[in-house]
Amino acid sequence: MFDTILRGCTATYTAAPTNGWVTDNTPWNREGGSHIYTQDSIDIGGMTTTQEETFFPQAATIQNSPFYSAPGVLNPGEAPYGTLFEWVLITESPFDVSKWIADQSYSIAGQTFNTQFTCPGIDPRRTTIQNETIGFDNILYGRVQMISNNSSLPQQAGVVYATEEFGSMTPTASDRLYVTRIVKVQTYGIAAQAGFTIQLPHMRVIIVGSGKEENDLSYIMRLRQSYKLAQDLN
């Protein structure tokens, strides 16, 4: 079993010149006006490098408090002004959040397509200036959740309304796995305003698997693929 802890945070929307969500926790970064993210890694080199075994993922799970402070209601009787979308990823290569957002957020023929409608590695979007986009095989495990305010609970208490898991669980010879947590604040009918606040719980990400020896050719090809993926920052 391998795991890592991703710290939660409080994020507040700040108007010009920031025009985006600012967190109180330095492991978190801001991307554009609506996304924040944090990243860490899991060292599996003791198995794959020292023992020269291939890591075969068997299961992954995420543990965290069920309480999120989600976009709430501005006035009594009104609907929540927005929703949280949260992605958690385990990948073989460092995940470039800004590139993924740029790849997925586009508009053609008057139709917009934004990050909340997709998951990394599923139907990758390739642009003319970005030749490589992360593929399904590179996502060992992923989970996405939609979290919205529930007016029957205390102000801004978020409830998970939908959750989906995805990923290839592909065996790997990499010495390190990368964990990324991305949160998007999607507002509806009203632009984010200064002082809007959300809170995210701490999180433990766990991946379980076993190490197995492969024949030399298979192991060399596995190393080659892992090396290739490690050079592609999404």
Coordinates of C-alpha atoms in Angstrom, one line a residue:
M1 CA 0.0 0.0 0.0
F2 CA 1.3 3.5 -0.9
D3 CA -0.3 6.8 0.1
T4 CA 0.0 10.5 0.4
I5 CA -1.8 13.3 2.2
L6 CA -3.1 16.3 0.4
R7 CA -3.9 19.2 2.7
G8 CA -7.2 21.0 2.4
C9 CA -7.6 24.8 2.3
T10 CA -9.9 27.8 2.5
A11 CA -10.2 29.7 -0.7
T12 CA -11.6 33.2 -1.1
Y13 CA -12.5 35.0 -4.3
T14 CA -10.4 38.2 -4.7
A15 CA -11.3 40.8 -7.2
A16 CA -8.9 42.9 -9.3
P17 CA -6.1 42.6 -9.9
T18 CA -6.3 38.9 -8.9
N19 CA -9.8 38.1 -10.2
G20 CA -9.6 34.5 -8.9
W21 CA -9.6 32.2 -5.9
V22 CA -6.8 32.7 -3.4
T23 CA -6.0 30.0 -0.9
D24 CA -4.6 30.2 2.7
N25 CA -2.4 27.1 2.1
T26 CA 0.8 27.4 0.1
P27 CA 0.6 23.8 -1.4
W28 CA -2.4 25.1 -3.3
N29 CA -2.0 27.0 -6.6
R30 CA -4.4 29.1 -8.6
E31 CA -5.0 28.5 -12.3
G32 CA -7.1 31.2 -14.1
G33 CA -10.2 32.6 -12.4
S34 CA -12.0 29.4 -11.4
H35 CA -9.5 26.5 -10.8
I36 CA -7.2 25.8 -7.8
Y37 CA -5.0 22.7 -7.4
T38 CA -2.5 20.9 -5.3
Q39 CA 0.0 18.2 -6.2
D40 CA 2.3 15.6 -4.5
S41 CA 4.0 12.4 -5.4
I42 CA 4.2 8.8 -4.1
D43 CA 7.6 7.0 -4.1
I44 CA 7.4 3.4 -5.3
G45 CA 11.1 3.2 -6.3
G46 CA 11.8 0.6 -3.5
M47 CA 9.7 -1.8 -5.5
T48 CA 10.3 -0.8 -9.1
T49 CA 13.9 0.4 -9.0
T50 CA 15.6 -1.4 -6.1
Q51 CA 13.8 -4.7 -6.5
E52 CA 13.4 -4.3 -10.3
E53 CA 9.8 -5.4 -10.1
T54 CA 6.8 -4.0 -12.0
F55 CA 4.0 -2.4 -9.9
F56 CA 0.6 -3.9 -10.7
P57 CA -2.1 -1.5 -9.3
Q58 CA -5.1 -3.4 -7.8
A59 CA -7.2 -0.8 -6.2
A60 CA -7.3 2.9 -5.2
T61 CA -9.3 4.8 -2.7
I62 CA -9.6 8.3 -1.2
Q63 CA -10.3 9.2 2.4
N64 CA -11.5 12.6 3.5
S65 CA -14.1 14.4 5.6
P66 CA -17.5 14.5 3.9
F67 CA -17.9 18.2 4.8
Y68 CA -17.2 20.8 2.1
S69 CA -18.0 24.4 2.3
A70 CA -19.6 24.9 -1.2
P71 CA -20.9 27.9 -3.0
G72 CA -24.0 28.8 -1.0
V73 CA -27.1 31.1 -1.3
L74 CA -26.7 34.8 -1.4
N75 CA -30.2 35.5 0.0
P76 CA -32.8 33.3 1.8
G77 CA -34.9 31.3 -0.6
E78 CA -32.5 31.6 -3.5
A79 CA -30.7 28.7 -5.2
P80 CA -27.0 28.2 -4.6
Y81 CA -24.9 30.5 -6.8
G82 CA -22.5 27.7 -7.9
T83 CA -21.0 24.2 -7.6
L84 CA -17.7 22.6 -6.9
F85 CA -16.1 20.1 -9.3
E86 CA -13.2 18.1 -7.8
W87 CA -10.8 15.8 -9.7
V88 CA -8.2 13.6 -8.0
L89 CA -5.7 11.8 -10.2
I90 CA -2.9 9.3 -9.9
T91 CA -0.6 9.5 -12.9
E92 CA 2.8 8.2 -14.1
S93 CA 4.0 11.6 -15.2
P94 CA 3.7 15.1 -13.7
F95 CA 0.3 16.5 -14.6
D96 CA 0.3 19.9 -16.2
V97 CA -3.0 21.5 -14.9
S98 CA -2.8 24.7 -17.0
K99 CA -2.3 22.6 -20.2
W100 CA -5.2 20.4 -19.4
I101 CA -7.5 23.4 -18.8
A102 CA -6.3 25.0 -22.1
D103 CA -6.9 21.7 -24.0
Q104 CA -10.4 21.2 -22.7
S105 CA -11.7 24.8 -22.5
Y106 CA -12.5 25.9 -26.0
S107 CA -15.4 27.3 -28.1
I108 CA -16.2 26.3 -31.7
A109 CA -19.2 27.1 -33.8
G110 CA -20.8 29.0 -30.9
Q111 CA -20.6 25.9 -28.6
T112 CA -18.5 26.0 -25.4
F113 CA -16.9 23.0 -23.8
N114 CA -15.5 23.4 -20.3
T115 CA -13.5 21.2 -17.9
Q116 CA -16.5 20.1 -15.8
F117 CA -17.8 18.1 -18.8
T118 CA -14.8 15.8 -19.0
C119 CA -12.1 13.8 -17.2
P120 CA -8.4 13.8 -17.9
G121 CA -7.4 11.0 -20.3
I122 CA -11.0 10.6 -21.7
D123 CA -11.3 11.9 -25.2
P124 CA -8.1 14.0 -25.0
R125 CA -8.3 17.4 -26.7
R126 CA -5.2 18.2 -28.9
T127 CA -4.5 21.7 -29.9
T128 CA -2.3 23.0 -32.7
I129 CA 0.3 24.4 -30.3
Q130 CA 0.3 21.5 -27.9
N131 CA 1.2 18.3 -29.7
E132 CA 1.0 15.9 -26.8
T133 CA -2.0 15.5 -24.5
I134 CA -2.2 13.0 -21.6
G135 CA -3.9 9.8 -22.6
F136 CA -6.1 7.2 -20.8
D137 CA -3.2 4.8 -20.2
N138 CA -1.3 7.5 -18.2
I139 CA -4.2 7.9 -15.7
L140 CA -3.8 5.0 -13.3
Y141 CA -6.8 6.2 -11.2
G142 CA -9.1 9.1 -11.1
R143 CA -12.2 10.3 -9.3
V144 CA -14.4 13.3 -10.1
Q145 CA -17.2 14.7 -7.8
M146 CA -19.8 17.3 -8.1
I147 CA -20.5 19.1 -4.8
S148 CA -23.2 21.7 -4.2
N149 CA -24.8 23.6 -1.4
N150 CA -27.7 21.9 0.4
S151 CA -30.1 24.6 1.8
S152 CA -31.4 22.2 4.5
L153 CA -27.9 22.1 6.1
P154 CA -26.0 25.0 7.7
Q155 CA -24.9 27.8 5.3
Q156 CA -22.6 26.7 2.5
A157 CA -22.6 23.0 3.7
G158 CA -21.8 21.1 0.5
V159 CA -23.2 17.7 -0.4
V160 CA -21.7 15.3 -3.0
Y161 CA -24.4 14.9 -5.7
A162 CA -22.5 12.8 -8.2
T163 CA -19.2 10.9 -8.2
E164 CA -17.5 8.9 -10.9
E165 CA -14.2 6.9 -11.0
F166 CA -12.1 6.3 -14.0
G167 CA -8.5 5.2 -15.0
S168 CA -6.6 2.4 -16.6
M169 CA -4.8 0.8 -13.6
T170 CA -2.0 0.0 -16.0
P171 CA 1.1 -1.7 -14.6
T172 CA 4.1 0.6 -14.3
A173 CA 7.9 0.5 -13.8
S174 CA 8.1 4.2 -12.8
D175 CA 9.9 5.0 -9.6
R176 CA 7.3 7.7 -8.7
L177 CA 3.6 8.3 -9.1
Y178 CA 2.1 11.7 -9.2
V179 CA -1.1 12.8 -7.4
T180 CA -3.1 15.9 -8.4
R181 CA -6.2 17.4 -6.9
I182 CA -8.0 20.0 -8.9
V183 CA -11.1 22.0 -7.8
K184 CA -13.2 24.2 -10.1
V185 CA -15.7 26.7 -8.7
Q186 CA -18.4 26.9 -11.3
T187 CA -20.9 29.7 -10.8
Y188 CA -24.3 30.0 -12.5
G189 CA -26.2 33.1 -13.3
I190 CA -23.9 35.3 -11.3
A191 CA -20.2 36.1 -11.5
A192 CA -18.0 35.3 -8.5
Q193 CA -17.7 38.3 -6.2
A194 CA -15.1 39.4 -3.7
G195 CA -15.5 37.6 -0.4
F196 CA -17.1 34.4 -1.7
T197 CA -15.4 31.6 0.2
I198 CA -15.1 27.8 -0.1
Q199 CA -13.5 25.2 2.2
L200 CA -12.0 21.9 1.2
P201 CA -11.1 19.0 3.6
H202 CA -7.7 17.3 4.0
M203 CA -7.4 14.1 1.9
R204 CA -5.6 10.8 2.0
V205 CA -5.0 9.2 -1.4
I206 CA -4.2 5.4 -1.3
I207 CA -3.1 3.0 -4.1
V208 CA -2.8 -0.7 -3.4
G209 CA -0.9 -3.1 -5.6
S210 CA 1.7 -5.8 -5.8
G211 CA 5.2 -6.1 -7.3
K212 CA 5.9 -8.9 -9.8
E213 CA 8.9 -9.8 -11.8
E214 CA 8.5 -9.8 -15.6
N215 CA 10.7 -11.4 -18.2
D216 CA 13.5 -9.1 -19.4
L217 CA 11.9 -8.0 -22.6
S218 CA 8.6 -7.1 -21.0
Y219 CA 10.4 -5.3 -18.2
I220 CA 12.5 -3.3 -20.6
M221 CA 9.5 -2.3 -22.7
R222 CA 7.7 -1.3 -19.4
L223 CA 10.7 0.8 -18.5
R224 CA 10.7 2.4 -21.9
Q225 CA 7.0 3.3 -21.7
S226 CA 7.4 4.7 -18.1
Y227 CA 10.4 6.8 -19.2
K228 CA 8.5 8.1 -22.2
L229 CA 5.5 9.1 -20.1
A230 CA 7.7 10.7 -17.4
Q231 CA 9.2 13.0 -20.1
D232 CA 5.7 14.2 -21.2
L233 CA 4.4 16.8 -18.7
N234 CA 0.8 16.1 -19.8

